[in-house]
mmCIF file of C-alpha atoms and ligand atoms in Angstrom:
data_model
loop_
_atom_site.group_PDB
_atom_site.id
_atom_site.type_symbol
_atom_site.label_atom_id
_atom_site.label_comp_id
_atom_site.label_asym_id
_atom_site.label_seq_id
_atom_site.Cartn_x
_atom_site.Cartn_y
_atom_site.Cartn_z
ATOM 1 C CA MET A 21 16.113 16.473 -12.158
ATOM 2 C CA ASN A 22 12.977 18.275 -11.158
ATOM 3 C CA VAL A 23 9.737 17.048 -9.674
ATOM 4 C CA GLU A 24 6.284 17.940 -10.914
ATOM 5 C CA VAL A 25 3.437 17.674 -8.404
ATOM 6 C CA TYR A 26 1.000 14.988 -9.566
ATOM 7 C CA ILE A 27 -1.198 14.540 -6.470
ATOM 8 C CA SER A 28 -0.885 17.347 -3.957
ATOM 9 C CA GLN A 29 -0.404 17.019 -0.222
ATOM 10 C CA GLU A 30 -3.881 18.416 0.332
ATOM 11 C CA GLU A 31 -5.553 16.003 -2.110
ATOM 12 C CA ILE A 32 -3.806 13.072 -0.409
ATOM 13 C CA GLN A 33 -4.881 14.187 3.066
ATOM 14 C CA VAL A 34 -8.495 14.717 1.988
ATOM 15 C CA ARG A 35 -8.625 11.245 0.438
ATOM 16 C CA ILE A 36 -6.990 9.617 3.458
ATOM 17 C CA ALA A 37 -9.571 11.212 5.757
ATOM 18 C CA GLU A 38 -12.316 9.725 3.548
ATOM 19 C CA LEU A 39 -10.713 6.283 3.591
ATOM 20 C CA ALA A 40 -10.218 6.387 7.370
ATOM 21 C CA LYS A 41 -13.870 7.293 7.856
ATOM 22 C CA LYS A 42 -15.006 4.403 5.667
ATOM 23 C CA ILE A 43 -12.667 1.952 7.426
ATOM 24 C CA THR A 44 -13.880 3.163 10.852
ATOM 25 C CA ASN A 45 -17.504 2.618 9.802
ATOM 26 C CA ASP A 46 -16.865 -0.784 8.222
ATOM 27 C CA TYR A 47 -15.069 -2.303 11.229
ATOM 28 C CA HIS A 48 -17.527 -0.973 13.868
ATOM 29 C CA GLY A 49 -14.951 -0.590 16.638
ATOM 30 C CA GLN A 50 -13.482 -4.068 16.184
ATOM 31 C CA GLU A 51 -9.726 -4.518 16.499
ATOM 32 C CA ILE A 52 -7.826 -4.406 13.207
ATOM 33 C CA THR A 53 -4.414 -5.922 12.643
ATOM 34 C CA VAL A 54 -2.926 -3.415 10.224
ATOM 35 C CA ILE A 55 0.006 -4.729 8.188
ATOM 36 C CA ALA A 56 1.994 -2.004 6.430
ATOM 37 C CA VAL A 57 4.175 -3.267 3.596
ATOM 38 C CA LEU A 58 7.601 -1.646 3.829
ATOM 39 C CA SER A 59 9.135 0.465 2.710
ATOM 40 C CA GLY A 60 6.739 2.379 0.485
ATOM 41 C CA ALA A 61 3.664 2.272 2.733
ATOM 42 C CA PHE A 62 5.262 3.912 5.774
ATOM 43 C CA MET A 63 3.855 7.403 5.195
ATOM 44 C CA PHE A 64 0.392 6.281 4.073
ATOM 45 C CA CYS A 65 0.276 4.067 7.147
ATOM 46 C CA ALA A 66 1.333 6.836 9.531
ATOM 47 C CA ASP A 67 -1.327 9.215 8.240
ATOM 48 C CA LEU A 68 -4.111 6.636 7.896
ATOM 49 C CA VAL A 69 -3.836 4.854 11.261
ATOM 50 C CA ARG A 70 -3.937 8.161 13.128
ATOM 51 C CA GLN A 71 -7.434 8.710 11.753
ATOM 52 C CA ILE A 72 -8.976 5.245 12.100
ATOM 53 C CA GLN A 73 -11.207 5.200 15.163
ATOM 54 C CA CYS A 74 -10.803 1.495 15.997
ATOM 55 C CA PRO A 75 -8.240 -0.352 18.125
ATOM 56 C CA ILE A 76 -5.229 -1.180 15.964
ATOM 57 C CA LYS A 77 -2.476 -3.723 16.239
ATOM 58 C CA LEU A 78 0.254 -2.443 13.935
ATOM 59 C CA GLU A 79 2.586 -4.837 12.144
ATOM 60 C CA PHE A 80 5.114 -4.464 9.334
ATOM 61 C CA MET A 81 6.159 -6.767 6.522
ATOM 62 C CA LYS A 82 8.801 -6.447 3.864
ATOM 63 C CA VAL A 83 8.624 -8.409 0.647
ATOM 64 C CA SER A 84 10.700 -8.335 -2.504
ATOM 65 C CA SER A 85 9.816 -9.434 -5.982
ATOM 66 C CA TYR A 86 12.175 -11.005 -8.443
ATOM 67 C CA GLY A 87 12.239 -11.782 -12.114
ATOM 68 C CA ASP A 88 9.877 -10.414 -14.670
ATOM 69 C CA ASN A 89 7.173 -8.457 -12.826
ATOM 70 C CA THR A 90 5.291 -7.940 -16.031
ATOM 71 C CA SER A 91 4.394 -11.604 -16.410
ATOM 72 C CA THR A 92 3.110 -14.389 -14.182
ATOM 73 C CA SER A 93 6.657 -15.710 -13.779
ATOM 74 C CA GLY A 94 7.666 -13.151 -11.126
ATOM 75 C CA GLU A 95 8.518 -14.465 -7.659
ATOM 76 C CA VAL A 96 7.967 -12.839 -4.300
ATOM 77 C CA LYS A 97 9.961 -13.446 -1.124
ATOM 78 C CA VAL A 98 9.150 -12.428 2.459
ATOM 79 C CA ASP A 99 12.130 -10.512 3.909
ATOM 80 C CA LEU A 100 10.441 -9.451 7.159
ATOM 81 C CA ASP A 101 7.422 -11.206 8.604
ATOM 82 C CA ILE A 102 4.844 -10.110 11.162
ATOM 83 C CA LYS A 103 5.286 -11.084 14.793
ATOM 84 C CA SER A 104 1.692 -11.802 15.816
ATOM 85 C CA ASP A 105 -0.708 -14.616 15.076
ATOM 86 C CA ILE A 106 -3.474 -13.415 12.736
ATOM 87 C CA ASN A 107 -5.641 -16.501 13.087
ATOM 88 C CA ASP A 108 -9.251 -15.265 13.507
ATOM 89 C CA LYS A 109 -8.171 -11.589 13.350
ATOM 90 C CA HIS A 110 -9.378 -8.812 11.084
ATOM 91 C CA VAL A 111 -6.380 -7.971 8.916
ATOM 92 C CA LEU A 112 -5.949 -4.873 6.771
ATOM 93 C CA ILE A 113 -2.921 -4.697 4.456
ATOM 94 C CA LEU A 114 -1.619 -1.210 3.631
ATOM 95 C CA GLU A 115 0.289 -0.589 0.404
ATOM 96 C CA ASP A 116 1.534 2.528 -1.315
ATOM 97 C CA ILE A 117 0.937 1.226 -4.843
ATOM 98 C CA VAL A 118 -0.434 -1.757 -6.720
ATOM 99 C CA ASP A 119 1.353 -1.925 -10.037
ATOM 100 C CA THR A 120 1.256 -5.325 -11.784
ATOM 101 C CA GLY A 121 -0.473 -6.844 -8.738
ATOM 102 C CA LEU A 122 2.194 -9.543 -8.328
ATOM 103 C CA THR A 123 3.266 -8.550 -4.804
ATOM 104 C CA LEU A 124 -0.237 -8.319 -3.380
ATOM 105 C CA THR A 125 -1.479 -11.461 -5.094
ATOM 106 C CA TYR A 126 1.324 -13.341 -3.376
ATOM 107 C CA LEU A 127 0.897 -11.606 -0.028
ATOM 108 C CA ILE A 128 -2.862 -12.155 0.127
ATOM 109 C CA LYS A 129 -2.422 -15.846 -0.681
ATOM 110 C CA HIS A 130 0.375 -16.125 1.873
ATOM 111 C CA LEU A 131 -1.575 -14.422 4.695
ATOM 112 C CA ASN A 132 -4.765 -16.363 3.935
ATOM 113 C CA THR A 133 -2.964 -19.593 4.858
ATOM 114 C CA ARG A 134 -2.915 -18.208 8.448
ATOM 115 C CA HIS A 135 -6.733 -18.088 8.530
ATOM 116 C CA PRO A 136 -7.554 -14.464 9.388
ATOM 117 C CA LYS A 137 -11.209 -13.689 10.147
ATOM 118 C CA SER A 138 -11.097 -11.172 7.302
ATOM 119 C CA LEU A 139 -8.395 -9.888 4.983
ATOM 120 C CA LYS A 140 -8.700 -6.573 3.162
ATOM 121 C CA LEU A 141 -6.405 -4.294 1.228
ATOM 122 C CA ALA A 142 -5.962 -0.517 1.258
ATOM 123 C CA SER A 143 -3.687 0.975 -1.374
ATOM 124 C CA LEU A 144 -3.040 4.660 -1.860
ATOM 125 C CA LEU A 145 -2.386 4.228 -5.581
ATOM 126 C CA SER A 146 -3.041 1.727 -8.340
ATOM 127 C CA LYS A 147 -2.124 1.632 -12.011
ATOM 128 C CA PRO A 148 -4.965 -0.271 -13.717
ATOM 129 C CA SER A 149 -3.233 -0.129 -17.108
ATOM 130 C CA ARG A 150 -0.317 -2.160 -15.693
ATOM 131 C CA THR A 151 -2.382 -4.903 -14.046
ATOM 132 C CA VAL A 152 -1.224 -8.432 -14.794
ATOM 133 C CA HIS A 153 -2.567 -10.080 -11.633
ATOM 134 C CA PRO A 154 -6.001 -8.572 -10.887
ATOM 135 C CA ILE A 155 -6.752 -8.062 -7.184
ATOM 136 C CA LYS A 156 -9.547 -6.444 -5.247
ATOM 137 C CA ILE A 157 -8.534 -3.175 -3.602
ATOM 138 C CA ASP A 158 -11.054 -2.630 -0.800
ATOM 139 C CA TYR A 159 -9.892 0.905 0.019
ATOM 140 C CA GLN A 160 -8.411 2.733 -2.936
ATOM 141 C CA GLY A 161 -6.844 6.177 -2.807
ATOM 142 C CA PHE A 162 -6.263 7.117 -6.426
ATOM 143 C CA GLU A 163 -6.131 5.296 -9.757
ATOM 144 C CA ILE A 164 -3.275 6.765 -11.757
ATOM 145 C CA GLU A 165 -1.909 6.647 -15.270
ATOM 146 C CA ASP A 166 1.195 4.654 -16.153
ATOM 147 C CA LYS A 167 3.683 7.279 -14.962
ATOM 148 C CA PHE A 168 6.789 6.876 -12.812
ATOM 149 C CA VAL A 169 5.681 8.392 -9.537
ATOM 150 C CA ILE A 170 7.724 9.254 -6.481
ATOM 151 C CA GLY A 171 7.144 10.811 -3.075
ATOM 152 C CA TYR A 172 4.858 10.072 -0.152
ATOM 153 C CA GLY A 173 6.741 6.815 0.454
ATOM 154 C CA LEU A 174 7.573 5.981 -3.159
ATOM 155 C CA ASP A 175 11.206 6.141 -4.177
ATOM 156 C CA TYR A 176 13.612 6.501 -7.041
ATOM 157 C CA ALA A 177 16.899 4.857 -5.996
ATOM 158 C CA SER A 178 15.873 5.205 -2.331
ATOM 159 C CA LYS A 179 15.342 8.959 -2.691
ATOM 160 C CA TYR A 180 12.230 11.163 -2.584
ATOM 161 C CA ARG A 181 10.263 8.975 -0.142
ATOM 162 C CA GLU A 182 10.034 11.935 2.258
ATOM 163 C CA LEU A 183 8.083 14.222 -0.085
ATOM 164 C CA PRO A 184 4.601 15.008 1.298
ATOM 165 C CA TYR A 185 3.038 14.763 -2.174
ATOM 166 C CA ILE A 186 3.091 12.365 -5.141
ATOM 167 C CA GLY A 187 5.291 13.697 -7.901
ATOM 168 C CA ILE A 188 6.555 12.808 -11.338
ATOM 169 C CA LEU A 189 10.279 12.902 -11.833
ATOM 170 C CA ASN A 190 11.539 14.689 -14.902
ATOM 171 C CA LEU A 191 14.741 12.749 -15.615
ATOM 172 C CA GLU A 192 15.836 15.056 -18.431
ATOM 173 C CA CYS A 193 16.437 18.083 -16.204
HETATM 174 C C1 LIG B 211 6.407 -1.454 -4.662
HETATM 175 C C2 LIG B 211 5.100 -1.318 -3.873
HETATM 176 C C3 LIG B 211 4.544 -2.701 -3.905
HETATM 177 C C4 LIG B 211 5.026 -3.257 -5.221
HETATM 178 C C5 LIG B 211 3.923 -3.180 -6.219
HETATM 179 O O1 LIG B 211 7.387 -1.917 -3.798
HETATM 180 O O2 LIG B 211 5.333 -0.866 -2.561
HETATM 181 O O3 LIG B 211 4.985 -3.497 -2.828
HETATM 182 O O4 LIG B 211 6.119 -2.419 -5.664
HETATM 183 O O5 LIG B 211 4.337 -3.696 -7.452
HETATM 184 P P1 LIG B 211 3.608 -4.917 -8.138
HETATM 185 O O6 LIG B 211 2.121 -4.671 -8.047
HETATM 186 O O7 LIG B 211 4.103 -4.865 -9.563
HETATM 187 O O8 LIG B 211 4.015 -6.176 -7.451
HETATM 188 P P2 LIG B 211 8.929 -1.890 -4.175
HETATM 189 O O9 LIG B 211 9.309 -3.257 -4.685
HETATM 190 O O10 LIG B 211 9.213 -0.729 -5.064
HETATM 191 O O11 LIG B 211 9.624 -1.732 -2.760
HETATM 192 P P3 LIG B 211 9.572 -0.509 -1.731
HETATM 193 O O12 LIG B 211 8.154 -0.442 -1.181
HETATM 194 O O13 LIG B 211 10.548 -0.900 -0.684
HETATM 195 O O14 LIG B 211 9.948 0.749 -2.474
#
């Protein structure tokens, strides 16, 4: 198998710097509870939070989806929850990719029951052509075509997450 570079390391870093600047301006020095959704968002999170010039409380969640992701019948389960109370806090969810939108639709609904002061979403990637559950992405890295992407946190059978770029896996090689 070989990997074709789809979004280079440099393009990712340039975009992340832009997003961090916008987030810094929008929150005006207020504390942000950043919730990175594991596992895919770990690298995006590490690069983004280092450039946000606001106090950050960093939390992690893990969720898994079941059933048919391509329809409204999919189910999402929380495998790892955050430790802190987000009541009246500014919360920013970090994701690597929004695909059908099922996971984030669930997560946003779930976290809103805890009454945050604000709840926003940053996602490095989204695949608009795959959207089944439309959601607002407040800070969007790149919109991509419907391709199987790996790297920069995204995996194929738990591999390739460590790549510093987004690639496309050529399964025929
Ligand atoms: C990916 C991604 C999102 C979800 C998006 O996670 O990190 O959480 O899929 O898909 P959706 O919009 O169709 O719900 P995945 O389940 O691959 O887990 P991982 O982050 O541990 O790789």
